[in-house]
Amino acid sequence: MTTGNDQDRFDYEVQRLMEDPIVRAELALRDLQSALDHTRTAMEQLVDYISREKANALEDGRVVGNIVADDLPI
């Protein structure tokens, strides 16, 4: 069981750590890595979607925009 003093000490140590520029930089790097991971996942999903749409357009012989689907780079 923790006492009020234990919680106060814990809160103080957390606050002290959060004021440390190295700790803040590490947390910022973790946030950035997470954002990059989400961006990578979104880009992979977008490429998959475009690839499927291109394959469907090729099967149907459709034109995509002003170009034939076969001319798409993906």
GROMACS .gro file of N, CA, C and O in nm:
model
  296
    1MET      N    1   0.084  -0.117   0.000
    1MET     CA    2   0.000   0.000   0.000
    1MET      C    3   0.089   0.125   0.000
    1MET      O    4   0.186   0.132   0.073
    2THR      N    5   0.058   0.218  -0.087
    2THR     CA    6   0.138   0.340  -0.092
    2THR      C    7   0.077   0.446  -0.003
    2THR      O    8  -0.043   0.452   0.017
    3THR      N    9   0.165   0.528   0.048
    3THR     CA   10   0.118   0.639   0.132
    3THR      C   11   0.117   0.766   0.048
    3THR      O   12   0.170   0.769  -0.064
    4GLY      N   13   0.060   0.870   0.103
    4GLY     CA   14   0.060   1.000   0.036
    4GLY      C   15   0.201   1.048   0.008
    4GLY      O   16   0.230   1.107  -0.096
    5ASN      N   17   0.293   1.020   0.103
    5ASN     CA   18   0.432   1.061   0.085
    5ASN      C   19   0.497   0.987  -0.032
    5ASN      O   20   0.576   1.045  -0.106
    6ASP      N   21   0.466   0.858  -0.045
    6ASP     CA   22   0.519   0.780  -0.158
    6ASP      C   23   0.469   0.837  -0.290
    6ASP      O   24   0.547   0.850  -0.386
    7GLN      N   25   0.342   0.869  -0.296
    7GLN     CA   26   0.285   0.924  -0.419
    7GLN      C   27   0.344   1.061  -0.450
    7GLN      O   28   0.376   1.090  -0.564
    8ASP      N   29   0.362   1.142  -0.346
    8ASP     CA   30   0.423   1.274  -0.366
    8ASP      C   31   0.565   1.259  -0.419
    8ASP      O   32   0.606   1.332  -0.510
    9ARG      N   33   0.639   1.166  -0.365
    9ARG     CA   34   0.778   1.143  -0.409
    9ARG      C   35   0.779   1.095  -0.554
    9ARG      O   36   0.860   1.140  -0.635
   10PHE      N   37   0.690   1.004  -0.586
   10PHE     CA   38   0.679   0.953  -0.723
   10PHE      C   39   0.646   1.067  -0.819
   10PHE      O   40   0.710   1.082  -0.923
   11ASP      N   41   0.546   1.147  -0.785
   11ASP     CA   42   0.506   1.260  -0.869
   11ASP      C   43   0.623   1.356  -0.890
   11ASP      O   44   0.646   1.406  -0.999
   12TYR      N   45   0.699   1.381  -0.782
   12TYR     CA   46   0.813   1.470  -0.791
   12TYR      C   47   0.919   1.413  -0.887
   12TYR      O   48   0.973   1.485  -0.971
   13GLU      N   49   0.947   1.285  -0.875
   13GLU     CA   50   1.048   1.222  -0.961
   13GLU      C   51   1.005   1.223  -1.108
   13GLU      O   52   1.085   1.247  -1.198
   14VAL      N   53   0.877   1.199  -1.133
   14VAL     CA   54   0.826   1.202  -1.270
   14VAL      C   55   0.839   1.344  -1.326
   14VAL      O   56   0.886   1.364  -1.438
   15GLN      N   57   0.802   1.442  -1.247
   15GLN     CA   58   0.813   1.581  -1.291
   15GLN      C   59   0.958   1.617  -1.318
   15GLN      O   60   0.990   1.681  -1.418
   16ARG      N   61   1.048   1.573  -1.232
   16ARG     CA   62   1.191   1.602  -1.249
   16ARG      C   63   1.243   1.537  -1.378
   16ARG      O   64   1.317   1.600  -1.454
   17LEU      N   65   1.203   1.414  -1.402
   17LEU     CA   66   1.245   1.346  -1.525
   17LEU      C   67   1.192   1.416  -1.649
   17LEU      O   68   1.262   1.430  -1.749
   18MET      N   69   1.067   1.461  -1.643
   18MET     CA   70   1.006   1.527  -1.759
   18MET      C   71   1.072   1.661  -1.789
   18MET      O   72   1.061   1.712  -1.901
   19GLU      N   73   1.141   1.718  -1.695
   19GLU     CA   74   1.213   1.842  -1.717
   19GLU      C   75   1.351   1.820  -1.777
   19GLU      O   76   1.415   1.913  -1.825
   20ASP      N   77   1.398   1.696  -1.775
   20ASP     CA   78   1.530   1.662  -1.830
   20ASP      C   79   1.523   1.665  -1.982
   20ASP      O   80   1.442   1.595  -2.043
   21PRO      N   81   1.607   1.745  -2.047
   21PRO     CA   82   1.602   1.756  -2.194
   21PRO      C   83   1.628   1.624  -2.266
   21PRO      O   84   1.572   1.599  -2.372
   22ILE      N   85   1.711   1.540  -2.208
   22ILE     CA   86   1.740   1.411  -2.272
   22ILE      C   87   1.616   1.321  -2.268
   22ILE      O   88   1.582   1.256  -2.367
   23VAL      N   89   1.547   1.319  -2.157
   23VAL     CA   90   1.425   1.240  -2.145
   23VAL      C   91   1.319   1.293  -2.241
   23VAL      O   92   1.253   1.217  -2.312
   24ARG      N   93   1.306   1.425  -2.247
   24ARG     CA   94   1.208   1.485  -2.338
   24ARG      C   95   1.241   1.453  -2.482
   24ARG      O   96   1.153   1.425  -2.563
   25ALA      N   97   1.370   1.456  -2.516
   25ALA     CA   98   1.412   1.424  -2.653
   25ALA      C   99   1.381   1.278  -2.684
   25ALA      O  100   1.334   1.246  -2.794
   26GLU      N  101   1.404   1.189  -2.590
   26GLU     CA  102   1.375   1.047  -2.610
   26GLU      C  103   1.225   1.026  -2.633
   26GLU      O  104   1.184   0.951  -2.720
   27LEU      N  105   1.144   1.092  -2.554
   27LEU     CA  106   0.998   1.080  -2.571
   27LEU      C  107   0.955   1.137  -2.707
   27LEU      O  108   0.869   1.080  -2.774
   28ALA      N  109   1.015   1.247  -2.747
   28ALA     CA  110   0.983   1.306  -2.877
   28ALA      C  111   1.023   1.211  -2.989
   28ALA      O  112   0.950   1.196  -3.088
   29LEU      N  113   1.139   1.146  -2.975
   29LEU     CA  114   1.181   1.049  -3.076
   29LEU      C  115   1.086   0.930  -3.084
   29LEU      O  116   1.056   0.881  -3.193
   30ARG      N  117   1.037   0.886  -2.971
   30ARG     CA  118   0.939   0.776  -2.970
   30ARG      C  119   0.810   0.818  -3.040
   30ARG      O  120   0.752   0.740  -3.116
   31ASP      N  121   0.766   0.940  -3.013
   31ASP     CA  122   0.646   0.991  -3.081
   31ASP      C  123   0.668   0.999  -3.231
   31ASP      O  124   0.580   0.963  -3.310
   32LEU      N  125   0.785   1.046  -3.271
   32LEU     CA  126   0.818   1.056  -3.413
   32LEU      C  127   0.821   0.919  -3.478
   32LEU      O  128   0.768   0.899  -3.589
   33GLN      N  129   0.882   0.821  -3.411
   33GLN     CA  130   0.888   0.686  -3.464
   33GLN      C  131   0.747   0.629  -3.482
   33GLN      O  132   0.717   0.565  -3.582
   34SER      N  133   0.662   0.653  -3.385
   34SER     CA  134   0.525   0.606  -3.395
   34SER      C  135   0.454   0.670  -3.513
   34SER      O  136   0.384   0.602  -3.590
   35ALA      N  137   0.473   0.801  -3.530
   35ALA     CA  138   0.410   0.871  -3.643
   35ALA      C  139   0.463   0.816  -3.776
   35ALA      O  140   0.387   0.798  -3.872
   36LEU      N  141   0.593   0.789  -3.783
   36LEU     CA  142   0.651   0.733  -3.905
   36LEU      C  143   0.595   0.594  -3.934
   36LEU      O  144   0.568   0.559  -4.050
   37ASP      N  145   0.579   0.514  -3.830
   37ASP     CA  146   0.521   0.380  -3.847
   37ASP      C  147   0.379   0.389  -3.901
   37ASP      O  148   0.342   0.313  -3.992
   38HIS      N  149   0.300   0.482  -3.848
   38HIS     CA  150   0.163   0.498  -3.896
   38HIS      C  151   0.162   0.547  -4.041
   38HIS      O  152   0.081   0.502  -4.122
   39THR      N  153   0.255   0.637  -4.074
   39THR     CA  154   0.264   0.688  -4.211
   39THR      C  155   0.304   0.577  -4.306
   39THR      O  156   0.248   0.564  -4.415
   40ARG      N  157   0.400   0.495  -4.266
   40ARG     CA  158   0.445   0.383  -4.349
   40ARG      C  159   0.328   0.287  -4.376
   40ARG      O  160   0.306   0.245  -4.489
   41THR      N  161   0.253   0.256  -4.272
   41THR     CA  162   0.138   0.166  -4.287
   41THR      C  163   0.035   0.227  -4.382
   41THR      O  164  -0.017   0.158  -4.470
   42ALA      N  165   0.008   0.355  -4.366
   42ALA     CA  166  -0.089   0.421  -4.454
   42ALA      C  167  -0.041   0.421  -4.599
   42ALA      O  168  -0.119   0.397  -4.691
   43MET      N  169   0.087   0.446  -4.619
   43MET     CA  170   0.141   0.447  -4.756
   43MET      C  171   0.134   0.307  -4.818
   43MET      O  172   0.102   0.291  -4.936
   44GLU      N  173   0.165   0.204  -4.739
   44GLU     CA  174   0.156   0.067  -4.789
   44GLU      C  175   0.012   0.034  -4.828
   44GLU      O  176  -0.013  -0.030  -4.932
   45GLN      N  177  -0.084   0.078  -4.747
   45GLN     CA  178  -0.224   0.053  -4.778
   45GLN      C  179  -0.265   0.129  -4.905
   45GLN      O  180  -0.340   0.075  -4.987
   46LEU      N  181  -0.215   0.249  -4.923
   46LEU     CA  182  -0.245   0.328  -5.042
   46LEU      C  183  -0.187   0.260  -5.167
   46LEU      O  184  -0.255   0.249  -5.269
   47VAL      N  185  -0.064   0.214  -5.158
   47VAL     CA  186  -0.002   0.145  -5.272
   47VAL      C  187  -0.081   0.018  -5.305
   47VAL      O  188  -0.106  -0.011  -5.423
   48ASP      N  189  -0.121  -0.057  -5.204
   48ASP     CA  190  -0.202  -0.177  -5.227
   48ASP      C  191  -0.333  -0.142  -5.297
   48ASP      O  192  -0.375  -0.210  -5.391
   49TYR      N  193  -0.397  -0.036  -5.250
   49TYR     CA  194  -0.524   0.006  -5.309
   49TYR      C  195  -0.505   0.045  -5.456
   49TYR      O  196  -0.581   0.004  -5.543
   50ILE      N  197  -0.403   0.127  -5.482
   50ILE     CA  198  -0.377   0.170  -5.620
   50ILE      C  199  -0.345   0.051  -5.708
   50ILE      O  200  -0.392   0.042  -5.823
   51SER      N  201  -0.267  -0.043  -5.656
   51SER     CA  202  -0.232  -0.162  -5.734
   51SER      C  203  -0.357  -0.244  -5.768
   51SER      O  204  -0.372  -0.292  -5.880
   52ARG      N  205  -0.447  -0.259  -5.671
   52ARG     CA  206  -0.572  -0.332  -5.697
   52ARG      C  207  -0.656  -0.259  -5.800
   52ARG      O  208  -0.712  -0.322  -5.892
   53GLU      N  209  -0.666  -0.127  -5.786
   53GLU     CA  210  -0.745  -0.050  -5.882
   53GLU      C  211  -0.685  -0.058  -6.022
   53GLU      O  212  -0.758  -0.068  -6.120
   54LYS      N  213  -0.554  -0.055  -6.030
   54LYS     CA  214  -0.488  -0.066  -6.161
   54LYS      C  215  -0.518  -0.203  -6.221
   54LYS      O  216  -0.552  -0.215  -6.339
   55ALA      N  217  -0.507  -0.307  -6.140
   55ALA     CA  218  -0.533  -0.443  -6.189
   55ALA      C  219  -0.678  -0.454  -6.237
   55ALA      O  220  -0.704  -0.512  -6.343
   56ASN      N  221  -0.770  -0.398  -6.162
   56ASN     CA  222  -0.911  -0.401  -6.202
   56ASN      C  223  -0.932  -0.324  -6.332
   56ASN      O  224  -1.006  -0.367  -6.421
   57ALA      N  225  -0.868  -0.208  -6.344
   57ALA     CA  226  -0.882  -0.127  -6.465
   57ALA      C  227  -0.822  -0.198  -6.586
   57ALA      O  228  -0.879  -0.195  -6.695
   58LEU      N  229  -0.710  -0.266  -6.565
   58LEU     CA  230  -0.648  -0.341  -6.676
   58LEU      C  231  -0.739  -0.456  -6.721
   58LEU      O  232  -0.754  -0.481  -6.840
   59GLU      N  233  -0.798  -0.525  -6.624
   59GLU     CA  234  -0.890  -0.634  -6.658
   59GLU      C  235  -1.008  -0.584  -6.738
   59GLU      O  236  -1.055  -0.651  -6.830
   60ASP      N  237  -1.058  -0.468  -6.700
   60ASP     CA  238  -1.176  -0.412  -6.766
   60ASP      C  239  -1.142  -0.334  -6.891
   60ASP      O  240  -1.232  -0.290  -6.963
   61GLY      N  241  -1.012  -0.310  -6.917
   61GLY     CA  242  -0.971  -0.230  -7.032
   61GLY      C  243  -1.010  -0.084  -7.017
   61GLY      O  244  -1.028  -0.013  -7.116
   62ARG      N  245  -1.023  -0.036  -6.892
   62ARG     CA  246  -1.064   0.102  -6.868
   62ARG      C  247  -0.946   0.198  -6.883
   62ARG      O  248  -0.831   0.162  -6.868
   63VAL      N  249  -0.982   0.322  -6.907
   63VAL     CA  250  -0.884   0.430  -6.908
   63VAL      C  251  -0.894   0.499  -6.772
   63VAL      O  252  -1.002   0.521  -6.720
   64VAL      N  253  -0.779   0.529  -6.713
   64VAL     CA  254  -0.774   0.597  -6.584
   64VAL      C  255  -0.731   0.740  -6.610
   64VAL      O  256  -0.618   0.765  -6.650
   65GLY      N  257  -0.820   0.835  -6.584
   65GLY     CA  258  -0.788   0.975  -6.615
   65GLY      C  259  -0.771   0.988  -6.766
   65GLY      O  260  -0.853   0.943  -6.842
   66ASN      N  261  -0.660   1.047  -6.806
   66ASN     CA  262  -0.630   1.062  -6.948
   66ASN      C  263  -0.530   0.958  -6.997
   66ASN      O  264  -0.481   0.967  -7.108
   67ILE      N  265  -0.498   0.861  -6.912
   67ILE     CA  266  -0.401   0.759  -6.952
   67ILE      C  267  -0.462   0.621  -6.939
   67ILE      O  268  -0.555   0.599  -6.861
   68VAL      N  269  -0.412   0.530  -7.014
   68VAL     CA  270  -0.456   0.392  -7.004
   68VAL      C  271  -0.393   0.334  -6.877
   68VAL      O  272  -0.280   0.366  -6.840
   69ALA      N  273  -0.467   0.250  -6.808
   69ALA     CA  274  -0.421   0.194  -6.680
   69ALA      C  275  -0.285   0.127  -6.694
   69ALA      O  276  -0.204   0.128  -6.601
   70ASP      N  277  -0.254   0.072  -6.809
   70ASP     CA  278  -0.128   0.003  -6.830
   70ASP      C  279  -0.009   0.099  -6.819
   70ASP      O  280   0.104   0.058  -6.796
   71ASP      N  281  -0.033   0.228  -6.836
   71ASP     CA  282   0.075   0.327  -6.830
   71ASP      C  283   0.107   0.370  -6.687
   71ASP      O  284   0.204   0.442  -6.665
   72LEU      N  285   0.027   0.328  -6.589
   72LEU     CA  286   0.053   0.366  -6.451
   72LEU      C  287   0.179   0.299  -6.400
   72LEU      O  288   0.206   0.184  -6.431
   73PRO      N  289   0.260   0.368  -6.321
   73PRO     CA  290   0.389   0.316  -6.279
   73PRO      C  291   0.381   0.205  -6.174
   73PRO      O  292   0.479   0.135  -6.151
   74ILE      N  293   0.268   0.189  -6.110
   74ILE     CA  294   0.261   0.087  -6.002
   74ILE      C  295   0.211  -0.044  -6.059
   74ILE      O  296   0.121  -0.051  -6.133
   0.00000   0.00000   0.00000
